[in-house]
Short mmCIF file of C-alpha atoms (C1' of nucleotides) in Angstrom, two decimals:
data_model
loop_
_atom_site.label_atom_id
_atom_site.label_comp_id
_atom_site.label_asym_id
_atom_site.label_seq_id
_atom_site.Cartn_x
_atom_site.Cartn_y
_atom_site.Cartn_z
CA UNK A 1 136.70 75.47 -129.90
CA UNK A 2 136.79 78.49 -132.13
CA UNK A 3 139.54 78.10 -134.70
CA UNK A 4 139.67 80.97 -137.10
CA UNK A 5 140.72 79.39 -140.36
CA UNK A 6 139.64 81.64 -143.12
CA UNK A 7 140.30 79.91 -146.39
CA UNK A 8 138.59 81.94 -149.01
CA UNK A 9 135.90 84.56 -149.33
CA UNK A 10 136.27 86.11 -145.94
CA UNK A 11 133.63 88.62 -146.81
CA UNK A 12 130.30 87.05 -146.04
CA UNK A 13 127.02 88.50 -144.88
CA UNK A 14 128.44 89.29 -141.51
CA UNK A 15 128.91 85.82 -140.09
CA UNK A 16 132.48 85.03 -140.93
CA UNK A 17 132.41 81.24 -141.14
CA UNK A 18 135.50 79.76 -142.70
CA UNK A 19 133.97 76.53 -143.90
CA UNK A 20 131.13 75.13 -145.89
CA UNK A 21 127.47 75.97 -145.43
CA UNK A 22 125.51 72.83 -146.08
CA UNK A 23 122.31 73.17 -148.06
CA UNK A 24 119.96 71.16 -145.89
CA UNK A 25 121.14 73.03 -142.82
CA UNK A 26 119.95 76.30 -144.27
CA UNK A 27 116.73 74.77 -145.47
CA UNK A 28 115.93 73.20 -142.12
CA UNK A 29 116.81 76.32 -140.20
CA UNK A 30 114.56 78.44 -142.35
CA UNK A 31 111.74 75.95 -142.11
CA UNK A 32 112.02 75.74 -138.33
CA UNK A 33 112.05 79.50 -137.98
CA UNK A 34 109.04 79.95 -140.20
CA UNK A 35 107.00 77.39 -138.29
CA UNK A 36 108.23 78.62 -134.92
CA UNK A 37 107.15 82.15 -135.70
CA UNK A 38 103.69 80.98 -136.63
CA UNK A 39 103.37 78.83 -133.51
CA UNK A 40 104.65 81.59 -131.26
CA UNK A 41 102.10 83.93 -132.76
CA UNK A 42 99.29 81.42 -132.45
CA UNK A 43 100.05 79.76 -129.12
CA UNK A 44 102.59 81.97 -127.40
CA UNK A 45 106.14 81.43 -126.33
CA UNK A 46 105.21 78.30 -124.40
CA UNK A 47 104.17 76.38 -127.50
CA UNK A 48 105.29 72.79 -127.85
CA UNK A 49 108.65 72.63 -129.56
CA UNK A 50 107.97 69.07 -130.59
CA UNK A 51 104.99 70.22 -132.58
CA UNK A 52 107.15 72.87 -134.19
CA UNK A 53 109.72 70.25 -135.14
CA UNK A 54 107.08 67.95 -136.52
CA UNK A 55 105.41 70.62 -138.60
CA UNK A 56 108.79 71.80 -139.85
CA UNK A 57 109.47 68.27 -141.00
CA UNK A 58 112.49 67.64 -138.79
CA UNK A 59 113.15 65.54 -135.72
CA UNK A 60 113.51 66.98 -132.25
CA UNK A 61 117.25 66.43 -132.37
CA UNK A 62 117.58 68.69 -135.39
CA UNK A 63 115.57 71.44 -133.78
CA UNK A 64 117.66 71.35 -130.62
CA UNK A 65 120.91 71.25 -132.56
CA UNK A 66 119.97 74.42 -134.39
CA UNK A 67 118.52 76.11 -131.31
CA UNK A 68 119.86 74.61 -128.10
CA UNK A 69 117.36 76.44 -125.92
CA UNK A 70 113.91 77.84 -126.33
CA UNK A 71 115.42 81.28 -125.83
CA UNK A 72 117.81 80.76 -128.72
CA UNK A 73 114.87 79.98 -130.99
CA UNK A 74 113.07 83.03 -129.71
CA UNK A 75 116.10 85.23 -130.34
CA UNK A 76 116.27 84.02 -133.93
CA UNK A 77 112.57 84.66 -134.49
CA UNK A 78 112.90 88.12 -132.98
CA UNK A 79 115.83 88.75 -135.29
CA UNK A 80 113.45 88.14 -138.17
CA UNK A 81 111.09 90.75 -136.79
CA UNK A 82 113.77 93.26 -135.91
CA UNK A 83 113.78 94.91 -139.31
CA UNK A 84 110.45 96.37 -138.34
CA UNK A 85 112.22 98.14 -135.50
CA UNK A 86 114.96 99.42 -137.75
CA UNK A 87 112.38 100.84 -140.12
CA UNK A 88 110.56 102.46 -137.24
CA UNK A 89 113.71 104.14 -136.00
CA UNK A 90 114.30 105.53 -139.46
CA UNK A 91 110.81 106.97 -139.51
CA UNK A 92 111.27 108.50 -136.10
CA UNK A 93 114.19 110.60 -137.29
CA UNK A 94 111.56 112.62 -139.15
CA UNK A 95 109.75 113.48 -135.95
CA UNK A 96 110.93 116.85 -134.75
CA UNK A 97 109.33 116.89 -131.31
CA UNK A 98 111.46 114.71 -129.01
CA UNK A 99 108.50 114.09 -126.70
CA UNK A 100 106.47 112.80 -129.58
CA UNK A 101 109.36 110.68 -130.80
CA UNK A 102 109.76 109.11 -127.38
CA UNK A 103 106.04 108.49 -127.18
CA UNK A 104 106.02 106.75 -130.53
CA UNK A 105 109.08 104.72 -129.66
CA UNK A 106 107.37 103.53 -126.51
CA UNK A 107 104.41 102.49 -128.60
CA UNK A 108 106.71 100.69 -130.98
CA UNK A 109 108.29 98.79 -128.11
CA UNK A 110 104.90 97.87 -126.78
CA UNK A 111 103.80 96.45 -130.12
CA UNK A 112 107.06 94.59 -130.57
CA UNK A 113 106.83 93.01 -127.11
CA UNK A 114 103.22 92.06 -127.41
CA UNK A 115 103.64 90.29 -130.72
CA UNK A 116 102.87 87.04 -128.95
CA UNK A 117 102.03 86.07 -125.40
CA UNK A 118 104.78 84.98 -123.09
CA UNK A 119 107.38 87.13 -124.79
CA UNK A 120 107.92 89.57 -121.92
CA UNK A 121 108.99 86.94 -119.39
CA UNK A 122 112.17 85.65 -121.09
CA UNK A 123 113.11 89.22 -121.96
CA UNK A 124 112.90 90.18 -118.34
CA UNK A 125 115.06 87.23 -117.38
CA UNK A 126 117.64 88.38 -119.90
CA UNK A 127 117.43 91.95 -118.64
CA UNK A 128 117.91 90.77 -115.08
CA UNK A 129 120.70 88.24 -115.42
CA UNK A 130 122.67 89.89 -118.19
CA UNK A 131 124.50 86.66 -118.95
CA UNK A 132 126.30 86.72 -122.29
CA UNK A 133 125.36 83.15 -123.10
CA UNK A 134 121.71 84.13 -123.08
CA UNK A 135 120.98 84.98 -126.71
CA UNK A 136 118.36 87.51 -125.65
CA UNK A 137 120.74 89.64 -123.62
CA UNK A 138 122.23 91.51 -126.56
CA UNK A 139 118.99 92.48 -128.32
CA UNK A 140 117.56 93.42 -124.94
CA UNK A 141 120.47 95.71 -124.17
CA UNK A 142 120.18 97.31 -127.57
CA UNK A 143 116.56 98.15 -127.01
CA UNK A 144 117.33 99.62 -123.62
CA UNK A 145 120.09 101.75 -125.09
CA UNK A 146 117.82 102.99 -127.85
CA UNK A 147 115.13 103.88 -125.34
CA UNK A 148 117.76 105.75 -123.39
CA UNK A 149 118.58 107.78 -126.48
CA UNK A 150 115.02 108.86 -127.10
CA UNK A 151 114.57 109.62 -123.43
CA UNK A 152 117.75 111.70 -123.25
CA UNK A 153 116.54 113.84 -126.13
CA UNK A 154 113.14 114.28 -124.55
CA UNK A 155 114.73 115.24 -121.25
CA UNK A 156 117.03 117.75 -122.89
CA UNK A 157 114.72 119.37 -125.37
CA UNK A 158 111.32 118.12 -124.31
CA UNK A 159 109.33 117.62 -121.16
CA UNK A 160 110.46 114.24 -119.86
CA UNK A 161 111.32 114.07 -116.17
CA UNK A 162 115.02 114.06 -115.45
CA UNK A 163 114.61 111.49 -112.70
CA UNK A 164 113.60 108.76 -115.15
CA UNK A 165 116.11 106.36 -116.67
CA UNK A 166 115.85 104.61 -120.00
CA UNK A 167 115.71 101.29 -118.24
CA UNK A 168 112.63 102.43 -116.32
CA UNK A 169 110.79 103.21 -119.53
CA UNK A 170 111.88 99.92 -121.02
CA UNK A 171 110.32 98.21 -118.02
CA UNK A 172 107.19 100.31 -118.36
CA UNK A 173 106.83 99.40 -122.03
CA UNK A 174 107.31 95.73 -121.36
CA UNK A 175 104.82 95.83 -118.51
CA UNK A 176 102.17 97.32 -120.73
CA UNK A 177 103.00 94.73 -123.36
CA UNK A 178 102.61 91.99 -120.78
CA UNK A 179 99.27 93.39 -119.79
CA UNK A 180 98.17 93.53 -123.40
CA UNK A 181 99.31 89.93 -123.88
CA UNK A 182 97.14 88.67 -121.07
CA UNK A 183 94.11 89.87 -122.95
CA UNK A 184 92.53 91.18 -119.76
CA UNK A 185 92.77 94.80 -120.81
CA UNK A 186 90.33 96.14 -123.34
CA UNK A 187 91.15 99.06 -125.58
CA UNK A 188 89.87 101.56 -123.05
CA UNK A 189 92.06 100.16 -120.30
CA UNK A 190 95.12 100.03 -122.50
CA UNK A 191 94.60 103.62 -123.54
CA UNK A 192 94.15 104.60 -119.91
CA UNK A 193 97.32 102.80 -118.89
CA UNK A 194 99.32 104.33 -121.70
CA UNK A 195 98.06 107.75 -120.67
CA UNK A 196 99.04 107.06 -117.07
CA UNK A 197 102.54 106.12 -118.14
CA UNK A 198 102.93 109.02 -120.54
CA UNK A 199 101.65 111.50 -118.03
CA UNK A 200 103.80 109.97 -115.37
CA UNK A 201 107.14 110.23 -117.08
CA UNK A 202 106.46 113.73 -118.30
CA UNK A 203 107.01 116.67 -116.04
CA UNK A 204 103.96 118.55 -114.87
CA UNK A 205 104.21 121.40 -117.28
CA UNK A 206 101.24 121.99 -119.57
CA UNK A 207 100.80 118.94 -121.65
CA UNK A 208 98.56 118.34 -124.51
CA UNK A 209 97.71 114.71 -125.01
CA UNK A 210 97.46 114.37 -128.69
CA UNK A 211 96.01 111.16 -130.00
CA UNK A 212 98.38 109.23 -132.23
CA UNK B 1 97.74 70.98 -87.12
CA UNK B 2 95.34 73.88 -86.63
CA UNK B 3 91.79 72.66 -86.33
CA UNK B 4 89.05 75.19 -86.14
CA UNK B 5 86.66 74.06 -83.47
CA UNK B 6 83.41 74.74 -85.22
CA UNK B 7 81.74 71.43 -84.80
CA UNK B 8 78.99 72.31 -82.40
CA UNK B 9 77.29 75.20 -84.03
CA UNK B 10 76.07 74.71 -87.58
CA UNK B 11 76.31 78.43 -88.12
CA UNK B 12 79.03 78.23 -90.65
CA UNK B 13 80.37 80.82 -93.02
CA UNK B 14 77.74 80.28 -95.60
CA UNK B 15 78.12 76.61 -96.39
CA UNK B 16 74.92 75.20 -95.07
CA UNK B 17 75.99 71.58 -94.89
CA UNK B 18 73.84 69.46 -92.69
CA UNK B 19 76.12 66.44 -92.69
CA UNK B 20 79.45 65.30 -91.34
CA UNK B 21 82.87 66.88 -91.78
CA UNK B 22 85.37 64.07 -91.62
CA UNK B 23 88.48 64.57 -89.56
CA UNK B 24 91.11 63.40 -92.01
CA UNK B 25 89.58 65.59 -94.68
CA UNK B 26 90.18 68.68 -92.61
CA UNK B 27 93.63 67.55 -91.60
CA UNK B 28 94.69 66.81 -95.15
CA UNK B 29 93.25 70.01 -96.49
CA UNK B 30 95.08 72.07 -93.91
CA UNK B 31 98.30 70.20 -94.51
CA UNK B 32 98.07 70.64 -98.27
CA UNK B 33 97.36 74.34 -97.93
CA UNK B 34 100.25 74.90 -95.56
CA UNK B 35 102.70 73.12 -97.83
CA UNK B 36 101.28 74.73 -100.95
CA UNK B 37 101.70 78.18 -99.52
CA UNK B 38 105.33 77.50 -98.71
CA UNK B 39 106.01 76.04 -102.16
CA UNK B 40 104.25 78.90 -103.91
CA UNK B 41 106.35 81.35 -101.92
CA UNK B 42 109.56 79.47 -102.60
CA UNK B 43 109.09 78.34 -106.20
CA UNK B 44 106.22 80.37 -107.55
CA UNK B 45 102.79 79.42 -108.83
CA UNK B 46 104.28 76.91 -111.25
CA UNK B 47 105.66 74.67 -108.54
CA UNK B 48 105.19 70.93 -108.87
CA UNK B 49 101.90 69.86 -107.35
CA UNK B 50 103.22 66.35 -106.96
CA UNK B 51 105.95 67.61 -104.68
CA UNK B 52 103.34 69.50 -102.69
CA UNK B 53 101.28 66.34 -102.31
CA UNK B 54 104.30 64.32 -101.30
CA UNK B 55 105.46 66.81 -98.71
CA UNK B 56 101.93 67.13 -97.38
CA UNK B 57 101.88 63.39 -96.92
CA UNK B 58 99.05 62.66 -99.32
CA UNK B 59 98.75 61.08 -102.73
CA UNK B 60 98.14 63.06 -105.90
CA UNK B 61 94.57 61.84 -106.00
CA UNK B 62 93.83 63.40 -102.64
CA UNK B 63 95.31 66.70 -103.65
CA UNK B 64 93.26 66.83 -106.84
CA UNK B 65 90.09 65.83 -105.05
CA UNK B 66 90.47 68.71 -102.64
CA UNK B 67 91.59 71.18 -105.30
CA UNK B 68 90.54 70.07 -108.78
CA UNK B 69 92.65 72.69 -110.50
CA UNK B 70 95.80 74.59 -109.73
CA UNK B 71 93.71 77.73 -109.62
CA UNK B 72 91.46 76.26 -106.94
CA UNK B 73 94.50 75.60 -104.78
CA UNK B 74 95.71 79.11 -105.41
CA UNK B 75 92.35 80.59 -104.47
CA UNK B 76 92.41 78.70 -101.17
CA UNK B 77 95.94 79.88 -100.40
CA UNK B 78 94.98 83.45 -101.23
CA UNK B 79 92.02 83.09 -98.92
CA UNK B 80 94.49 82.37 -96.14
CA UNK B 81 96.31 85.56 -96.94
CA UNK B 82 93.22 87.68 -97.38
CA UNK B 83 92.98 88.60 -93.71
CA UNK B 84 95.99 90.77 -94.33
CA UNK B 85 93.90 92.71 -96.82
CA UNK B 86 91.01 93.03 -94.42
CA UNK B 87 93.32 94.40 -91.75
CA UNK B 88 94.78 96.83 -94.22
CA UNK B 89 91.37 98.14 -95.20
CA UNK B 90 90.59 98.70 -91.53
CA UNK B 91 93.79 100.70 -91.15
CA UNK B 92 93.01 102.76 -94.21
CA UNK B 93 89.77 104.02 -92.70
CA UNK B 94 92.02 106.07 -90.44
CA UNK B 95 93.62 107.84 -93.36
CA UNK B 96 91.84 111.11 -93.92
CA UNK B 97 93.37 112.08 -97.25
CA UNK B 98 91.65 110.04 -99.98
CA UNK B 99 94.63 110.43 -102.30
CA UNK B 100 96.91 108.98 -99.66
CA UNK B 101 94.44 106.19 -98.94
CA UNK B 102 94.30 105.28 -102.61
CA UNK B 103 98.07 105.37 -102.83
CA UNK B 104 98.44 103.04 -99.88
CA UNK B 105 95.77 100.72 -101.21
CA UNK B 106 97.62 100.49 -104.49
CA UNK B 107 100.76 99.61 -102.60
CA UNK B 108 98.84 96.98 -100.64
CA UNK B 109 97.59 95.42 -103.86
CA UNK B 110 101.08 95.41 -105.26
CA UNK B 111 102.47 93.59 -102.24
CA UNK B 112 99.60 91.14 -102.24
CA UNK B 113 100.05 90.33 -105.92
CA UNK B 114 103.79 89.99 -105.72
CA UNK B 115 103.72 87.58 -102.82
CA UNK B 116 105.04 84.92 -105.16
CA UNK B 117 105.99 84.80 -108.78
CA UNK B 118 103.48 83.68 -111.33
CA UNK B 119 100.55 84.99 -109.33
CA UNK B 120 99.53 87.81 -111.70
CA UNK B 121 98.94 85.54 -114.68
CA UNK B 122 96.05 83.43 -113.35
CA UNK B 123 94.50 86.53 -111.84
CA UNK B 124 94.50 88.18 -115.22
CA UNK B 125 92.88 85.14 -116.76
CA UNK B 126 90.16 85.32 -114.14
CA UNK B 127 89.70 89.04 -114.69
CA UNK B 128 89.42 88.48 -118.42
CA UNK B 129 87.15 85.48 -118.61
CA UNK B 130 84.92 86.18 -115.63
CA UNK B 131 83.73 82.60 -115.55
CA UNK B 132 81.97 81.72 -112.31
CA UNK B 133 83.55 78.30 -112.17
CA UNK B 134 86.96 79.89 -111.93
CA UNK B 135 87.57 80.14 -108.18
CA UNK B 136 89.68 83.26 -108.68
CA UNK B 137 86.91 85.28 -110.32
CA UNK B 138 85.15 86.23 -107.12
CA UNK B 139 88.19 87.42 -105.12
CA UNK B 140 89.37 89.23 -108.21
CA UNK B 141 86.10 91.06 -108.60
CA UNK B 142 86.14 92.00 -104.94
CA UNK B 143 89.56 93.56 -105.25
CA UNK B 144 88.49 95.49 -108.31
CA UNK B 145 85.40 96.76 -106.51
CA UNK B 146 87.46 97.83 -103.52
CA UNK B 147 89.91 99.65 -105.75
CA UNK B 148 86.98 101.37 -107.36
CA UNK B 149 85.84 102.59 -103.95
CA UNK B 150 89.15 104.15 -103.05
CA UNK B 151 89.41 105.66 -106.50
CA UNK B 152 85.92 107.15 -106.34
CA UNK B 153 86.77 108.84 -103.07
CA UNK B 154 90.00 110.20 -104.48
CA UNK B 155 88.21 111.45 -107.56
CA UNK B 156 85.53 113.17 -105.52
CA UNK B 157 87.54 114.66 -102.71
CA UNK B 158 91.10 114.29 -103.92
CA UNK B 159 93.09 114.74 -107.09
CA UNK B 160 92.56 111.54 -109.02
CA UNK B 161 91.71 111.94 -112.68
CA UNK B 162 88.07 111.42 -113.49
CA UNK B 163 88.86 109.54 -116.66
CA UNK B 164 90.39 106.61 -114.77
CA UNK B 165 88.40 103.55 -113.78
CA UNK B 166 89.02 101.26 -110.84
CA UNK B 167 89.72 98.42 -113.20
CA UNK B 168 92.50 100.44 -114.81
CA UNK B 169 94.21 100.90 -111.48
CA UNK B 170 93.76 97.25 -110.68
CA UNK B 171 95.55 96.46 -113.92
CA UNK B 172 98.27 98.96 -113.12
CA UNK B 173 98.86 97.46 -109.69
CA UNK B 174 99.02 93.95 -111.06
CA UNK B 175 101.41 95.05 -113.78
CA UNK B 176 103.79 96.54 -111.26
CA UNK B 177 103.48 93.38 -109.19
CA UNK B 178 104.31 91.31 -112.24
CA UNK B 179 107.33 93.45 -112.89
CA UNK B 180 108.45 93.09 -109.31
CA UNK B 181 108.00 89.33 -109.55
CA UNK B 182 110.31 89.04 -112.52
CA UNK B 183 113.12 90.38 -110.39
CA UNK B 184 114.36 92.53 -113.24
CA UNK B 185 113.50 95.78 -111.53
CA UNK B 186 115.70 97.01 -108.73
CA UNK B 187 114.40 99.27 -105.99
CA UNK B 188 115.17 102.39 -107.97
CA UNK B 189 113.23 101.17 -110.98
CA UNK B 190 110.26 100.07 -108.89
CA UNK B 191 110.16 103.41 -107.18
CA UNK B 192 110.36 105.15 -110.53
CA UNK B 193 107.54 103.04 -111.93
CA UNK B 194 105.36 103.61 -108.90
CA UNK B 195 105.95 107.32 -109.25
CA UNK B 196 105.06 107.18 -112.91
CA UNK B 197 101.80 105.45 -112.11
CA UNK B 198 100.93 107.71 -109.19
CA UNK B 199 101.75 110.82 -111.15
CA UNK B 200 99.83 109.45 -114.09
CA UNK B 201 96.54 108.80 -112.41
CA UNK B 202 96.64 112.02 -110.46
CA UNK B 203 95.86 115.25 -112.14
CA UNK B 204 98.66 117.77 -111.94
CA UNK B 205 98.25 120.98 -109.98
CA UNK B 206 97.39 123.18 -112.96
CA UNK B 207 95.12 120.48 -114.20
CA UNK B 208 91.39 120.82 -113.88
CA UNK B 209 90.17 118.69 -111.04
CA UNK B 210 86.64 119.00 -112.22
CA UNK B 211 85.42 119.44 -108.67
CA UNK B 212 81.99 120.03 -110.03
"C1'" DT C 1 80.77 46.72 -82.87
"C1'" DG C 2 79.46 46.84 -87.30
"C1'" DC C 3 78.07 49.17 -91.54
"C1'" DG C 4 77.99 52.20 -95.40
"C1'" DA C 5 79.54 56.27 -97.22
"C1'" DA C 6 83.34 58.97 -97.98
"C1'" DA C 7 88.08 59.58 -98.70
"C1'" DC C 8 92.58 57.75 -99.58
"C1'" DG C 9 96.68 56.84 -102.50
"C1'" DG C 10 99.33 55.13 -105.89
"C1'" DA C 11 99.60 52.87 -110.18
"C1'" DG C 12 98.79 54.16 -114.74
"C1'" DT C 13 98.29 57.20 -118.85
"C1'" DC C 14 99.60 61.24 -121.32
"C1'" DT C 15 102.27 64.95 -122.97
"C1'" DA C 16 106.36 67.49 -123.49
"C1'" DC C 17 111.31 68.17 -122.76
"C1'" DC C 18 115.76 67.00 -124.10
"C1'" DT C 19 119.76 63.69 -125.37
"C1'" DC C 20 122.32 60.21 -127.56
"C1'" DC C 21 123.98 57.73 -131.28
"C1'" DG C 22 123.48 54.84 -135.46
"C1'" DT C 23 122.41 56.21 -140.08
"C1'" DA C 24 122.08 59.20 -144.08
"C1'" DT C 25 123.85 62.83 -147.00
"C1'" DA C 26 126.03 66.91 -148.94
"C1'" DT C 27 130.34 68.51 -150.29
"C1'" DA C 28 135.14 68.00 -151.44
"C1'" DT C 29 138.62 65.40 -153.69
"C1'" DG C 30 140.89 62.12 -157.02
"C1'" DC D 1 132.02 60.03 -161.89
"C1'" DA D 2 133.32 57.65 -157.68
"C1'" DT D 3 134.74 57.74 -153.24
"C1'" DA D 4 135.67 59.59 -148.73
"C1'" DT D 5 134.60 62.03 -144.64
"C1'" DA D 6 132.94 65.54 -142.06
"C1'" DT D 7 128.50 66.94 -140.92
"C1'" DA D 8 123.76 66.72 -140.00
"C1'" DC D 9 119.63 64.03 -139.44
"C1'" DG D 10 115.90 61.89 -136.69
"C1'" DG D 11 113.82 59.02 -133.75
"C1'" DA D 12 114.15 56.03 -129.83
"C1'" DG D 13 114.34 56.53 -125.10
"C1'" DG D 14 114.86 58.48 -120.38
"C1'" DT D 15 112.86 62.05 -117.25
"C1'" DA D 16 109.39 64.76 -115.17
"C1'" DG D 17 105.08 66.50 -114.10
"C1'" DA D 18 99.87 66.66 -114.82
"C1'" DC D 19 95.89 64.39 -113.99
"C1'" DT D 20 92.63 60.00 -113.44
"C1'" DC D 21 90.68 55.68 -111.98
"C1'" DC D 22 89.52 52.37 -108.85
"C1'" DG D 23 90.46 48.88 -105.24
"C1'" DT D 24 91.24 49.58 -100.42
"C1'" DT D 25 90.99 51.98 -96.08
"C1'" DT D 26 89.11 54.88 -92.67
"C1'" DC D 27 85.83 57.57 -90.36
"C1'" DG D 28 81.36 58.78 -88.24
"C1'" DC D 29 77.28 57.09 -86.75
"C1'" DA D 30 74.00 53.95 -84.80
#
DNA sequence: TGCGAAACGGAGTCTACCTCCGTATATATG
DNA sequence: CATATATACGGAGGTAGACTCCGTTTCGCA
């Protein structure tokens, strides 16, 4: 299927496609993504894809050709939002205290995962099955690896328990995000849960819980 | 199947109905519940209700007359399983250490909530909306109240943090159950998460217990 | 044994998913 | 500019499950 025939301009924006990018393809893709993001935000991951297609001004066939599965569409939307994560990581290099950096990264993950309801579930499926054809597997793995980095630093130079793995914290963050997404937890409960998690993964040495 | 011989005495469990309980009604209800429980266990809360009706030997109309909503069916199935909780509470009266009792109660909740996948979501909706017409609201409130009891005891005579509320622990238990239900957490991760939670809601040794 | 109320069940409607394929179009070529 | 062809479009249509409505059946009671 994949025939690498690079004619000209092999240097593209990363995706090395050897042929011709049609104009309407790009337009439709962008339109679908924009609408999908809005619908995901408004109605959650389970929103009707037909309504997305209709509002984007394309037929269902076009939507499914661009994004064969709901997860593929999600992955593309998340890609749009991922720059936020990159920016956050850059900011966190300024934080000297590794415990504080880990804490803020966990909060960043939580916000990212609770952007719209129903997001945690497909991520967990990806994390569990680890199948390469699932478009969410790669971003998921990246987030886990990043969490591992922050955790390692906090274990080495901070107060994080050595028995914890990065994957565990990833799961903790996504669980809190899920909880937040259900809407059943008010601010007080979310704060309490976050404190429970933070206290729990830190070792028992004197801790000061600083707000924000 | 199993027919509860309670015809003679009108001393029922609260429903003061002075009329006639039809035989096929009871038979169908029991059959639906038995099949529904198996399907929930096997395929999760999202299982096809039509398949439940078919396997129970009734039409869709009958199923929906007995249980107008999916949540109503769930509530009835949970009612079946609630004796397990009652038994557990009886056992826990034997546990002297209130911290240990709370810990075991949390574990009981977790097991109860992770009986089948998709169970946490409707419970969270019930916990959030608190609408009396939702058949899950009452059992949900009961569980929260019970958790509050164990927590109170652990706060008074044990080492539980005073800043935690029973509702927070209820949310924590249901979050862990959700995580377990996704299948993405192996035993090691679940143990780690449970430890995080337990450590988090307990005050550390050097911590002030605030024992008046 | 008959009667009326209560329950049954399945046909029907609705919504959403997803695919297939005839048609339209953007790009490349003469 | 005209034509050719690969490529993409889009909607009709099949599938599945949720939920309802109502003619028919069944049960309990007298």
